[in-house]
Structure formats: structure tokens, C-alpha cells
Coordinates of C-alpha atoms and ligand atoms in Angstrom, one line a residue:
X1 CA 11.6 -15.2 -34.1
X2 CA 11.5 -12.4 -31.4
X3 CA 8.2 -10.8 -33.1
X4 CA 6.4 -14.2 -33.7
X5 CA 6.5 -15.3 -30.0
X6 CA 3.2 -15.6 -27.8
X7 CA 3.4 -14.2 -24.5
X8 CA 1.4 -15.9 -22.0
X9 CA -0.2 -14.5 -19.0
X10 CA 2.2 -15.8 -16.6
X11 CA 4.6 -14.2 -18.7
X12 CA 2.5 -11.4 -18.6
X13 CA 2.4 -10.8 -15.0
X14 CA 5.8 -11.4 -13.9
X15 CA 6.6 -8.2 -16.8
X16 CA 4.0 -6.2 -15.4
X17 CA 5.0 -6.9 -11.8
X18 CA 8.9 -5.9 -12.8
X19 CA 7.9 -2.8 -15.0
X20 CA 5.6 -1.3 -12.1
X21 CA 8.4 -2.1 -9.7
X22 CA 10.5 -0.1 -12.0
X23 CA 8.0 2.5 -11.9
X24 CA 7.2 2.8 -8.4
X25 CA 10.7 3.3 -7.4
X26 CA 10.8 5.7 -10.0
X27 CA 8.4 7.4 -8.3
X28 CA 9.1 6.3 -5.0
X29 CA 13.2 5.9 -3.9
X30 CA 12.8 4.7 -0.6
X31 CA 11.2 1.1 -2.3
X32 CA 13.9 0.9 -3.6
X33 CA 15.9 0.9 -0.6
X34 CA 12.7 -1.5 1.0
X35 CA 13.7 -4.0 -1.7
X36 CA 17.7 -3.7 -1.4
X37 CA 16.9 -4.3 2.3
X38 CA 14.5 -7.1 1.6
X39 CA 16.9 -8.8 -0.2
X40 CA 20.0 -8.7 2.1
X41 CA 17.1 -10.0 5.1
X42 CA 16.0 -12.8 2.0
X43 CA 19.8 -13.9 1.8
X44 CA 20.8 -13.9 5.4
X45 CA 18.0 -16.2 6.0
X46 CA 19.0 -18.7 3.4
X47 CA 22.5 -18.5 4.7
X48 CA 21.7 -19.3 8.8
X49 CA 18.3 -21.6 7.5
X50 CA 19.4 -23.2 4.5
X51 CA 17.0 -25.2 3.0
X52 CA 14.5 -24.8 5.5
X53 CA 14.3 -21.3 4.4
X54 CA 12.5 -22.3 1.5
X55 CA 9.3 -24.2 2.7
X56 CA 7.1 -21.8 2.1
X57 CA 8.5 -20.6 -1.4
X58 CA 11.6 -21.0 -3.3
X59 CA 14.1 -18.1 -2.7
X60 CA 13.4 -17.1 -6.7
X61 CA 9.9 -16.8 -5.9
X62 CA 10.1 -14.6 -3.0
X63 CA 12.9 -12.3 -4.6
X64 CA 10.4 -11.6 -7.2
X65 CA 7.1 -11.3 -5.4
X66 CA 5.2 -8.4 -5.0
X67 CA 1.4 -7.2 -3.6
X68 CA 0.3 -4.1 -4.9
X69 CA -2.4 -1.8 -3.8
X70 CA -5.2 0.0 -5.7
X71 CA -8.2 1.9 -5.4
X72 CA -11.1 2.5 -7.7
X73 CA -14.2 4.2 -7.2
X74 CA -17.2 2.4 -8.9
X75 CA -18.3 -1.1 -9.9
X76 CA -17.2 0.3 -13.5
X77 CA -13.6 1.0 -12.3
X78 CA -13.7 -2.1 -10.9
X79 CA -14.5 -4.6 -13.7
X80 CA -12.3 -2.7 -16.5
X81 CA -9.6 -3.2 -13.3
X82 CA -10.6 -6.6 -13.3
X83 CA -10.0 -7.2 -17.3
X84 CA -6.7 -6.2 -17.1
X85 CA -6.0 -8.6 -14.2
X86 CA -7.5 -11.1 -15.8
X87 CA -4.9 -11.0 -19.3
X88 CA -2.3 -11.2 -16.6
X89 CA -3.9 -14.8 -15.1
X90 CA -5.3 -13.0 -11.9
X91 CA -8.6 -13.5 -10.5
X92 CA -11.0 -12.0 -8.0
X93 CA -10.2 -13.4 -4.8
X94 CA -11.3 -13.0 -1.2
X95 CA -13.9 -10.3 0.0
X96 CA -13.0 -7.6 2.3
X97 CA -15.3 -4.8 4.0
X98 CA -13.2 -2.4 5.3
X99 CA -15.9 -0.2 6.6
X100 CA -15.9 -1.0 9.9
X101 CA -12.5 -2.0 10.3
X102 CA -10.7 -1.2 13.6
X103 CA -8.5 0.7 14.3
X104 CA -9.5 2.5 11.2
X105 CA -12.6 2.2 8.9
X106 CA -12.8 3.0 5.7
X107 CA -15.3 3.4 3.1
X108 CA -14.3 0.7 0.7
X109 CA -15.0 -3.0 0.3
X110 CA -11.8 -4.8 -1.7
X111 CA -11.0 -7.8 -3.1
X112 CA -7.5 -9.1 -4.5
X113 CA -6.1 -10.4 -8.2
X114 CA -3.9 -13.0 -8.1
X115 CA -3.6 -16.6 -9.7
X116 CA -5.2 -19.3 -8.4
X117 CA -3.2 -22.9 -9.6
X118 CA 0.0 -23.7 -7.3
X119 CA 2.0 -23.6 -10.6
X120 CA 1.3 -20.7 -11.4
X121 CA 1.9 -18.9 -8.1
X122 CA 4.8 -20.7 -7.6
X123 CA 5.9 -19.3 -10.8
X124 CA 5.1 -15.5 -10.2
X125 CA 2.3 -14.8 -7.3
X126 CA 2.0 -11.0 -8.0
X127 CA -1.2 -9.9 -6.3
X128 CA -3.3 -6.6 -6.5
X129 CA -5.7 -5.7 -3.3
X130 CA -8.1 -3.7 -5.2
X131 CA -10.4 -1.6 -2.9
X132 CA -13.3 0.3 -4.5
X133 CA -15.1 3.6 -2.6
X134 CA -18.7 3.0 -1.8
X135 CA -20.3 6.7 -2.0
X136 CA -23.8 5.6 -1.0
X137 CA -22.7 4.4 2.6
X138 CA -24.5 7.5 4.9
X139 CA -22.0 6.6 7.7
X140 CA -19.3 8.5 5.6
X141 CA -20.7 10.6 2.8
X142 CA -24.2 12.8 2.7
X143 CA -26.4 12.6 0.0
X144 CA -25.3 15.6 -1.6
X145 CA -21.5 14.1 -1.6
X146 CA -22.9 10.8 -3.4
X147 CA -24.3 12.6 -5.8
X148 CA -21.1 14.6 -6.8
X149 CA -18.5 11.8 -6.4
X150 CA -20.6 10.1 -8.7
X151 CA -20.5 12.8 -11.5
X152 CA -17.1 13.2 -10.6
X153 CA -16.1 9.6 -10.9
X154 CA -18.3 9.5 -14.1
X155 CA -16.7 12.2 -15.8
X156 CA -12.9 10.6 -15.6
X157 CA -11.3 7.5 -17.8
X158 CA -9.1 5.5 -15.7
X159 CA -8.1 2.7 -18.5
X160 CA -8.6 3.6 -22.4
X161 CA -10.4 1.7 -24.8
X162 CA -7.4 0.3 -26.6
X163 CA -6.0 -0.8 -23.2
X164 CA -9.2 -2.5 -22.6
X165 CA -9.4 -4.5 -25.6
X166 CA -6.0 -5.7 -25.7
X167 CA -6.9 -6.7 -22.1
X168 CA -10.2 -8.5 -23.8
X169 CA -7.8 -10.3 -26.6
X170 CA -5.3 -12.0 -23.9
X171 CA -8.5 -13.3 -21.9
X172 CA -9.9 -14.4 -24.8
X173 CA -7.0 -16.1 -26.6
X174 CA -4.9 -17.0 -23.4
X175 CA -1.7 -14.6 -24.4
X176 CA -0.7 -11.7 -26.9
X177 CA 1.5 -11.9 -29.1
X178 CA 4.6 -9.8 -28.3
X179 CA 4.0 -7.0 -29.9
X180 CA 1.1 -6.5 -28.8
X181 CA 2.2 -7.9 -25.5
X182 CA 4.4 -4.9 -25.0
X183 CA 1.6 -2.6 -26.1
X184 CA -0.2 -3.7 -23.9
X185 CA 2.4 -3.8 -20.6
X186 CA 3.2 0.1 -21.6
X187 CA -0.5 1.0 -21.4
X188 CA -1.4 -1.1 -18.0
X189 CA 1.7 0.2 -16.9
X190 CA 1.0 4.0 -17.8
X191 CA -2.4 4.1 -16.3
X192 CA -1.1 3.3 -13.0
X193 CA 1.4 6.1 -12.8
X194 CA 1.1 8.9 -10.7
X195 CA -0.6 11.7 -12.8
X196 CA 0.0 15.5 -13.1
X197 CA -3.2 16.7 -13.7
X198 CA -3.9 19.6 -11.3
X199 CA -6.3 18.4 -7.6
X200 CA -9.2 20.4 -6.5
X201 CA -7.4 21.3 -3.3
X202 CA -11.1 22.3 -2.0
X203 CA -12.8 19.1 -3.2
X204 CA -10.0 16.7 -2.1
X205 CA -9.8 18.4 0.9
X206 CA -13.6 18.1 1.7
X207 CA -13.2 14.2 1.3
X208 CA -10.3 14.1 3.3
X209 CA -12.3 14.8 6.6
X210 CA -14.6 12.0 5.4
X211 CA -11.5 9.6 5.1
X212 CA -8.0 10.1 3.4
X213 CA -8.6 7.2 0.9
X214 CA -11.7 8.7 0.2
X215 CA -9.7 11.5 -0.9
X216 CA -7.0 9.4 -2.7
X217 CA -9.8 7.9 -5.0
X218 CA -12.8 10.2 -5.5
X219 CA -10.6 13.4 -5.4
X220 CA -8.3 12.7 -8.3
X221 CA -8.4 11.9 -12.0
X222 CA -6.7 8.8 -12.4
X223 CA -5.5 5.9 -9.8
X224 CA -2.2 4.5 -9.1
X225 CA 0.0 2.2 -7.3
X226 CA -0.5 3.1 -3.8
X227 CA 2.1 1.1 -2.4
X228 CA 4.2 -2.3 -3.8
X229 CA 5.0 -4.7 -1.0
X230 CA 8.1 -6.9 -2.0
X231 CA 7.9 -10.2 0.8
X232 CA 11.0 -10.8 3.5
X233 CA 11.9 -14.1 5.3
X234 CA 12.3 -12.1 8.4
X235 CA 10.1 -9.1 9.1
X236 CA 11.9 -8.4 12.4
X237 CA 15.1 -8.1 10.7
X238 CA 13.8 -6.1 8.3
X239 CA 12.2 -3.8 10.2
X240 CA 15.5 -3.2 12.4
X241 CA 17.4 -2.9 9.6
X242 CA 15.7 -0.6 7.7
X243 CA 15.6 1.8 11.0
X244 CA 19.4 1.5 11.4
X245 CA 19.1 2.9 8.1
X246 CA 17.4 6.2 9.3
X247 CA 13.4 5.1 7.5
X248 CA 10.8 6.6 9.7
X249 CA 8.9 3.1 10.5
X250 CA 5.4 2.6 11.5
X251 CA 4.7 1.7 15.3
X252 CA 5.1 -2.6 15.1
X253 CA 4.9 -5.1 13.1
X254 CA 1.1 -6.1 12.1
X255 CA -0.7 -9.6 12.6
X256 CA 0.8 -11.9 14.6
X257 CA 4.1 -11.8 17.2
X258 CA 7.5 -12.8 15.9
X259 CA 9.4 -15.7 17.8
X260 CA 9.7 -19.1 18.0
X261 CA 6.3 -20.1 16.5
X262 CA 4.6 -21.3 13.5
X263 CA 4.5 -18.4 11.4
X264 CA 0.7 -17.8 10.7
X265 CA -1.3 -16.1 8.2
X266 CA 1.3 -12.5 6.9
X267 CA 3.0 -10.1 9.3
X268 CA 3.3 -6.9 7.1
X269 CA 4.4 -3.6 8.5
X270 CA 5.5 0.1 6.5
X271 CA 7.6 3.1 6.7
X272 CA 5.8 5.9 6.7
X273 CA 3.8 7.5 3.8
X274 CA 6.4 10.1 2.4
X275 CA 5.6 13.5 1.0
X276 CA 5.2 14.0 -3.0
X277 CA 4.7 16.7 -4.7
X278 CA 1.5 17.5 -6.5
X279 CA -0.1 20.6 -8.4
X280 CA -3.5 22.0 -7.1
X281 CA -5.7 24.1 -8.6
X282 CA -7.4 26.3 -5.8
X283 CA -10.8 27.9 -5.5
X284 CA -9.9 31.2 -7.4
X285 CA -8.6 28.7 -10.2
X286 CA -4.5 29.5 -10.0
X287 CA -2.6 26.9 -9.5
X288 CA -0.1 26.0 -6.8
X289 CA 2.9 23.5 -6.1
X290 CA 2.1 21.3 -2.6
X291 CA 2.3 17.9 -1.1
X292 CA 0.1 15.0 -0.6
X293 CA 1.2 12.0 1.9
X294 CA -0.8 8.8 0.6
X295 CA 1.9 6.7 -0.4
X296 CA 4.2 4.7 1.8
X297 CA 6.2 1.4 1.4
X298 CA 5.2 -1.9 3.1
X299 CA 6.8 -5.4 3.2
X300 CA 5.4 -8.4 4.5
X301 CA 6.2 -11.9 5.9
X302 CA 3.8 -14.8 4.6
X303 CA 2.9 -17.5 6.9
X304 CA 1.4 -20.5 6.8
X305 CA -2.6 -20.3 5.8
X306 CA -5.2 -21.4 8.1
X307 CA -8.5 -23.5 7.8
X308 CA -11.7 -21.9 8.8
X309 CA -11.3 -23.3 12.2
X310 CA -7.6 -22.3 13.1
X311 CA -8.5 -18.7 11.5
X312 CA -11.0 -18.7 14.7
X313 CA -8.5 -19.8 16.7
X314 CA -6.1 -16.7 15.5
X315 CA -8.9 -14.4 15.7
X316 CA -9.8 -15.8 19.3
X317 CA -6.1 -14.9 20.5
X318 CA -6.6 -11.7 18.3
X319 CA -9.2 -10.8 20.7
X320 CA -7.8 -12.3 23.3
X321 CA -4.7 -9.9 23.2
X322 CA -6.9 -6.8 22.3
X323 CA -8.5 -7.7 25.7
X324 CA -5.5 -8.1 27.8
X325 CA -3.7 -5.3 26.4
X326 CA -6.9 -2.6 27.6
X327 CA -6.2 -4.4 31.0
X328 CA -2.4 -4.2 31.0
X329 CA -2.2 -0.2 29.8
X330 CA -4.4 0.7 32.7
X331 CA -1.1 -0.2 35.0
X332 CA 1.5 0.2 32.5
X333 CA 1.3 2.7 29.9
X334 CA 4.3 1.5 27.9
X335 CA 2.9 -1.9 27.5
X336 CA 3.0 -2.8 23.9
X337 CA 0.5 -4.9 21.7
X338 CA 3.5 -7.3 20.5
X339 CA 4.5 -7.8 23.9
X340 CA 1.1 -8.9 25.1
X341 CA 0.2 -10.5 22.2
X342 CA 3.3 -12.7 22.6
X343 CA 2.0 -14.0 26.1
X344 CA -1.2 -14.7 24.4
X345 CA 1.0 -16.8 21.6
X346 CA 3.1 -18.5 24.3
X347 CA -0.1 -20.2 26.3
X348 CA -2.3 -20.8 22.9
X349 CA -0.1 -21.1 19.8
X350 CA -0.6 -24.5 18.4
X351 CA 3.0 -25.9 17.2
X352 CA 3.0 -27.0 13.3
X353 CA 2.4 -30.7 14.2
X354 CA -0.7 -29.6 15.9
X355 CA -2.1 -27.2 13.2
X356 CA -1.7 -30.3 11.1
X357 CA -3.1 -33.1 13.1
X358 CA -6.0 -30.5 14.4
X359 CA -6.7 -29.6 10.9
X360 CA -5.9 -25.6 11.7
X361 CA -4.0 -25.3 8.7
X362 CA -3.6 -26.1 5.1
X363 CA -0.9 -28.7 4.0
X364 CA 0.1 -30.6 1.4
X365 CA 1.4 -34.2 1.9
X366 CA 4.5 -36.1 0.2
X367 CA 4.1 -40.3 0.2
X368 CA 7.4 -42.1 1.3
X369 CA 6.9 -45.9 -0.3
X370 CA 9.9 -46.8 1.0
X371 CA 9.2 -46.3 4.4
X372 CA 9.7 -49.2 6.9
X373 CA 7.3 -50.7 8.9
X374 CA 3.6 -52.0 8.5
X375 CA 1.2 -49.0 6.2
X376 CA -1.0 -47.4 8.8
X377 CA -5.0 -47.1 7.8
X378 CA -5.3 -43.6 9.2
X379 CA -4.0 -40.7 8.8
X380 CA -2.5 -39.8 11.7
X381 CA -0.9 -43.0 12.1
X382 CA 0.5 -42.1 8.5
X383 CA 2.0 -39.4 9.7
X384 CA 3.7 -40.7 13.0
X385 CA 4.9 -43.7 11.0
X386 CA 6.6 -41.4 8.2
X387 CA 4.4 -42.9 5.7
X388 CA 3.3 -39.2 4.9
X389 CA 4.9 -36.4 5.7
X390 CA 3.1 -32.5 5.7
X391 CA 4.2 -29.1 4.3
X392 CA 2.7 -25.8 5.0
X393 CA 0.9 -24.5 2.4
X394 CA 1.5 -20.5 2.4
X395 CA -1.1 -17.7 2.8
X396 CA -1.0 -16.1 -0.2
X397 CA -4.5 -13.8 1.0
X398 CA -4.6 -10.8 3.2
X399 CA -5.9 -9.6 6.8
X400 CA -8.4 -6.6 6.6
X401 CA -7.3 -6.1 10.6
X402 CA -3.3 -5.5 9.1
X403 CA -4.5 -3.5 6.1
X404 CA -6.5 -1.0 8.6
X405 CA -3.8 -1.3 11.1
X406 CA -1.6 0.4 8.2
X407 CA -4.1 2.8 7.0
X408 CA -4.5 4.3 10.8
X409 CA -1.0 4.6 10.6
X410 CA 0.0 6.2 7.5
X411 CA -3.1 8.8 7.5
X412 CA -2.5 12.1 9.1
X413 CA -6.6 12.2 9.5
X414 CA -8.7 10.0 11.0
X415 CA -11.4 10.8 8.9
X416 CA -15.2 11.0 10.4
X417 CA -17.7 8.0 10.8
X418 CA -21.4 8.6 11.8
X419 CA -22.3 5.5 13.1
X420 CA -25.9 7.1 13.7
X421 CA -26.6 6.4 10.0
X422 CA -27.4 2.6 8.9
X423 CA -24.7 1.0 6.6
X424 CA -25.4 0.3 3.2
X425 CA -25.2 -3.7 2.5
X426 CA -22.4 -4.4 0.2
X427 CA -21.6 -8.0 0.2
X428 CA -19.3 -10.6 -2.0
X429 CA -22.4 -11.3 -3.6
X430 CA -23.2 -7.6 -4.6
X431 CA -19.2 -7.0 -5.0
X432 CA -19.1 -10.2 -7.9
X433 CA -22.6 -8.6 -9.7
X434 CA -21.2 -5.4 -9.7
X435 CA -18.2 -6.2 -11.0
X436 CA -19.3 -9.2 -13.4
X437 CA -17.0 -11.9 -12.2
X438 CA -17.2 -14.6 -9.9
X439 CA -15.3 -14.0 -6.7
X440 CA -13.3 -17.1 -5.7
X441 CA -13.3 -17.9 -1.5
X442 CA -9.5 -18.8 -0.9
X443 CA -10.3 -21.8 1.4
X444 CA -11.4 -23.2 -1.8
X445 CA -8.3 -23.3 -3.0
X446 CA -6.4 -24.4 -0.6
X447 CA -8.7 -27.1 0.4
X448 CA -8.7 -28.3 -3.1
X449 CA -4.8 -28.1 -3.3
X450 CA -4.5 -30.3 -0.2
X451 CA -6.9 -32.6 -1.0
X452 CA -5.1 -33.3 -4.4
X453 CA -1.4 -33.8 -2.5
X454 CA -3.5 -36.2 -0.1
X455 CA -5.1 -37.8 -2.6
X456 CA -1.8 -38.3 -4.7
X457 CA 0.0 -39.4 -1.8
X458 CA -2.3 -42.3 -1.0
X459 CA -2.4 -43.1 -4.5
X460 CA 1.4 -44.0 -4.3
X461 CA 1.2 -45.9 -1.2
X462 CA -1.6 -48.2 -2.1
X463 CA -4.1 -46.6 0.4
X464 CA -7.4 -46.0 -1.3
X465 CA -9.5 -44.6 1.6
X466 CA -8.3 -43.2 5.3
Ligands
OOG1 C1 -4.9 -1.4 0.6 C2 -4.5 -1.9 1.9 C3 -4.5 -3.4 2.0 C4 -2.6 -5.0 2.6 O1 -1.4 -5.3 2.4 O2 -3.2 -5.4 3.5 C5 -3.2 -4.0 1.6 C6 -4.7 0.0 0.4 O3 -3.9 0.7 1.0 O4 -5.4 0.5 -0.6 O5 -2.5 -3.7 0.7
NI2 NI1 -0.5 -4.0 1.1

């Protein structure tokens, strides 16, 4: 019975989620200490919240969810990435151009895996942001570095053929059967592991004053997990909590203040990258024992996600708080972005009711037949007469602004920029040919998501148009 089942890629993805969490902390012990943490913070919010707790995922969701991070070099990488992703029900999602990010560029645009259908992510969410180098961007490399990252990158094998083709066989038939299934989990698996094979201390180095994740792709000979982000109820009690327990943490939290307000969009913050152990071969061709510091443990808070309009809004008080902060340093140096951005929150922070009756953010809507009192013909008299009532529909995207806020914190180098140079274009469109798949815009989904609950809702009250 065991050997005949069909695993399907839902099924797929929550294994591969669990067995590179089991790798990872293999490789890396203080995630596992992240996720004991995580899951203390997790509990001690069900136990003061209670139910509420849950509105934006169950608490078995959350326990289980992970982001992870990878980094290819080439449109090649990318799309034999993507095959993988896609046996495991994940699909390009989201554009990101990280090249002139602030605090921190870097010379990668990225896009993330993950499921699309509610279902589905409310049954395992696991997501991989996926960033891939762009050599031919002058503002970072010369031509002569182009040309040997590309022979470089050309000459390696990230994911082998058989890998590939098992990858092909789940897209195709929607599942492997188990054997094969675990085949294919030990190979996806394996080729994210940290490998042995000796660095070019000179060549990595070289990219390394370009930009550390330039180094951490085009400077090795196979990828790997660069961090695994398990998701907290509370990211300020995390973050205490895991400094009471001695972990170096990065500066603040990321993205928006804690408090009492709606919790927007993903607050993520990291402890610092740690130093590994790595062999390097050096210019006289010996080889030597030293350490590289690329990897580092994040967590992250999801929030509720935001329409196209309240997105502005957030990046308006994003601004806003970038602006006042400049101002508020020049007579006091201790000043900190949270407490700032906190002021900023407190005068223009719409409350949940508003983001839902201003359309700021995505919900989805729950009929109540049994309501008293006449049935309202709009919808915001729905709402105030109980007819309908909303729930936050949870970001489940990312914020280039927090990812470079993490890079500029976790590299040692800053990297060099010459902003003499004209960039390269490399848009979504260019990203989806390159990589031959479709790249799906998330407001899509969550526009179609709410409109169904809405739609579904009316339908059991009897309203056919608002
Ligand atoms: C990816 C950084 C982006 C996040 O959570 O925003 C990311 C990377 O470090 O390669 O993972
Ligand atoms: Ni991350």
C-alpha cells in the first residue's frame, strides 16, 4: 500500500519544507534555537489571544511555515529552479529589482515560489524568494567581469538531469509516486546543501567588493539555502526573547512599527549572519581552512496585505518616516527609525475598519442570513448592519525595502555601485522570458480571492448586485 501511494505536490512541499528545515539546522544550530523560540512566542500568543490569534492563519499553519532564500546566477539557473518549484505547486510570483534598493543595492532582480489557491496555502504556504545575479548591469561589474562570471556560471551544474526530470514528471502528471517522490525530495534537497568544494578565495574575494551576494552566487559552485524564515505571532517578543538568550540581533525590527495597529504587510528582522567554515583554494593552488559569513537566521511577522492604494499609503508613511527621521538625528543622535516611524503610524495608520471600508486592504467577507433587521443594498451598509462581516486576508509576498534592510545588515561589505554607468533594463517582462514562465502579480490573487468571498457572500443573502 505504502509503495503504490501518489504523492501530490502539496504533499510535496510540506516534505521538502520539513527536510530542508532539517537540513538547515543541521547546518545552521542557532535556527534551531530561532524556531524553539518561535514557537514558545507562537503559543504565548494563543494563550493571552485565543482565538483571535488565529485570523490570519491557523496556529498549525504558522508552526509549519517557512520562506526560504535562494540565489542563482542566470536565466538557466533560474528556470531549472523554477521546475523544481513548480512539482512542489509553487509558482513565480511577484517581481523584485533589488538593484537600487536602499539602504543596500544589489545586483539581482528576484521573484518568489509559492502556491497560489487559498487551499493550498492554507495547507502549507512554503515560499522560496529566488534572486538571480545580473552580470551585465555596468553599475556593478566591468565588462571583463561579465565575461568571466558567465564562463564561470556556465561551467557549473546546479540541479542534475535526473533531478530535473523527476521535477518535469510531477508537473506533468500532478504528483510522483512515492518512490520516486522520495527520490526526488533527496535530490532537491541535496542540491541545496551547503557544498565542500574548495572557493577561489581570489575570485570570490574580487566579487565581494562588487557586492557580497555577488560573491555568494557567482563565486561558488553550487547554491544553497541562504537563510529559512520560520513566521512568529509576535516579532517583538521574539526578538526580546531571543536576545535574553545571548543571539547577536540585527539593529530593529524591519517594515512597519509594532503596537497597537493593524499589522500591515510582514515585519521580519535576523540575528546576525554567523561564521562557517569553508575550504579555499588560494592563488598558489594549496588549500586552506577559513570562514565565510553569508548565512544568518530571520523570522518574520505577516500582516495583513494591502491594495495598490493602501500600499501607497504605507510607502507614503515609509517616506514620510525616512524624512522625519534625517530631521530628528540632526538634534538627537539616538533617535531611532521605530521610534519615529511610530509617530508617523500614530497620526496616519488607518484602523482595520478603515483599511476595509477605504478599500486599503484585501478581505474576505462571511454572509450572516440570520441577521436581524432590513438587508442593506450597499456594501457598507452591509457591513454596519452585520449582514457581512470582513477578515484580513494575509500578505503572503515580500518587501524588497526589508530584504535590503537585512542584506545591509548581515554584510560585513558594502559592496561598490557606479552609479556613473546606465543600468541595464531587466523587467518582469524580461525576468518571465528569461525564465519561461509566466510571472503571476499578487494583487491578482488577492483581488480574485476577495471578490469570490464577496461574491459568495451575496449569493447567500439574496443580494445579486451592490
Ligand atoms: C533574499 C532576501 C529576501 C526576504 O525575506 O525579504 C528575503 C536573500 O537574502 O537572498 O528573503
Ligand atoms: Ni527572507
Amino acid at each position: 500500500e505504502a509503495q503504490m501511494s501518489f504523492i501530490l505536490p502539496v504533499e510535496l512541499r510540506a516534505r521538502f519544507a520539513v527536510r530542508l528545515s532539517e537540513l538547515y539546522g543541521s547546518e545552521v544550530p542557532a535556527y534551531n534555537a530561532l524556531v524553539d523560540v518561535s514557537a514558545e512566542v507562537n503559543q504565548r500568543v494563543m494563550d493571552t489571544q485565543k482565538a483571535s490569534a488565529e485570523r490570519l492563519g491557523t496556529i498549525d499553519r504558522v508552526t509549519a511555515e517557512r520562506h526560504g532564500a535562494i540565489r542563482v546566477g542566470s536565466p538557466e539557473e533560474l528556470s531549472q529552479a523554477a521546475r523544481i518549484f513548480g512539482a512542489c505547486g509553487m509558482y513565480p510570483t511577484g517581481f523584485y529589482d533589488l538593484r537600487d534598493a536602499y539602504p543596500q543595492p544589489v545586483p539581482v532582480v528576484s521573484t518568489a515560489f509559492r502556491p497560489h489557491a487559498p487551499e493550498e496555502l492554507a495547507r502549507n504556504p512554503f515560499r522560496v524568494f529566488t534572486s538571480m545575479l545580473i552580470p551585465e548591469d555596468r553599475r556593478f561589474f566591468s565588462e571583463d567581469q561579465e565575461s568571466r562570471l558567465k564562463e564561470f556560471l556556465a561551467a557549473r551544474t546546479l540541479f542534475d538531469d535526473e533531478l530535473l526530470e523527476l521535477a518535469d514528471r510531477a508537473e506533468v502528471d500532478g504528483g510522483l509516486a512515492s518512490a520516486d517522490a522520495d527520490r526526488f525530495l533527496d535530490l532537491a534537497v541535496g542540491a541545496f546543501e551547503l557544498s565542500d568544494i574548495p572557493v577561489d578565495r581570489a575570485w570570490y574575494e574580487e566579487l565581494g567588493r562588487v557586492s557580497g551576494v555577488a560573491a555568494d552566487i557567482g563565486g561558488v559552485e553550487s547554491t544553497h539555502i541562504n537563510h529559512l524564515t520560520p513566521r512568529v505571532l509576535d516579532i517583538d517578543d521574539l526578538y526580546a526573547s531571543m536576545q535574553e538568550r545571548g543571539f547577536e540581533m540585527i539593529a530593529e525590527v524591519q517594515g512597519p512599527p509594532g503596537g497597537d495597529f493593524p499589522d500591515l504587510l510582514l515585519r521580519q528582522t535576523s540575528f546576525r549572519a554567523l561564521a562557517e567554515k569553508r575550504t579555499f583554494r588560494e592563488t598558489d593552488g594549496s588549500l586552506s581552512t577559513g570562514e565565510l559569513r553569508v548565512r544568518f537566521g530571520e523570522v518574520e511577522q505577516r500582516g495583513i496585505a494591502l491594495t495598490p492604494a493602501g500600499r501607497d499609503l504605507y510607502d507614503e508613511m515609509v517616506a514620510e518616516t525616512d524624512r522625519r527621521l534625517v530631521d530628528r538625528r540632526r538634534v538627537d543622535p539616538r533617535v531611532t527609525r521605530v521610534d519615529v516611524a511610530r509617530e508617523v503610524w500614530e497620526e496616519r495608520c488607518p484602523s482595520e475598519e478603515e483599511l476595509c471600508r477605504r478599500e486599503l486592504a484585501y478581505f474576505t467577507y462571511t454572509a450572516h442570513p440570520d441577521q436581524k433587521g432590513p438587508l442593506p443594498g450597499t456594501f457598507s451598509a452591509l457591513l454596519d448592519s452585520g449582514h457581512i462581516t470582513a477578515t484580513p486576508i494575509v500578505y503572503e509576498d515580500f518587501l524588497p525595502r526589508s530584504a535590503a534592510g537585512i542584506f545591509d545588515s548581515n554584510l560585513t561589505d558594502r559592496g561598490s555601485k557606479d552609479e556613473s554607468q546606465n543600468a541595464i533594463e531587466r523587467d518582469e517582462e524580461w525576468l518571465a522570458r528569461a525564465m519561461g514562465r509566466a510571472i503571476t502579480d499578487p494583487h491578482d490573487l488577492y483581488a480574485a480571492q476577495s471578490r469570490a468571498s464577496l461574491e459568495a457572500a451575496m449569493e447567500k443573502l439574496g443580494v445579486s448586485h451592490l
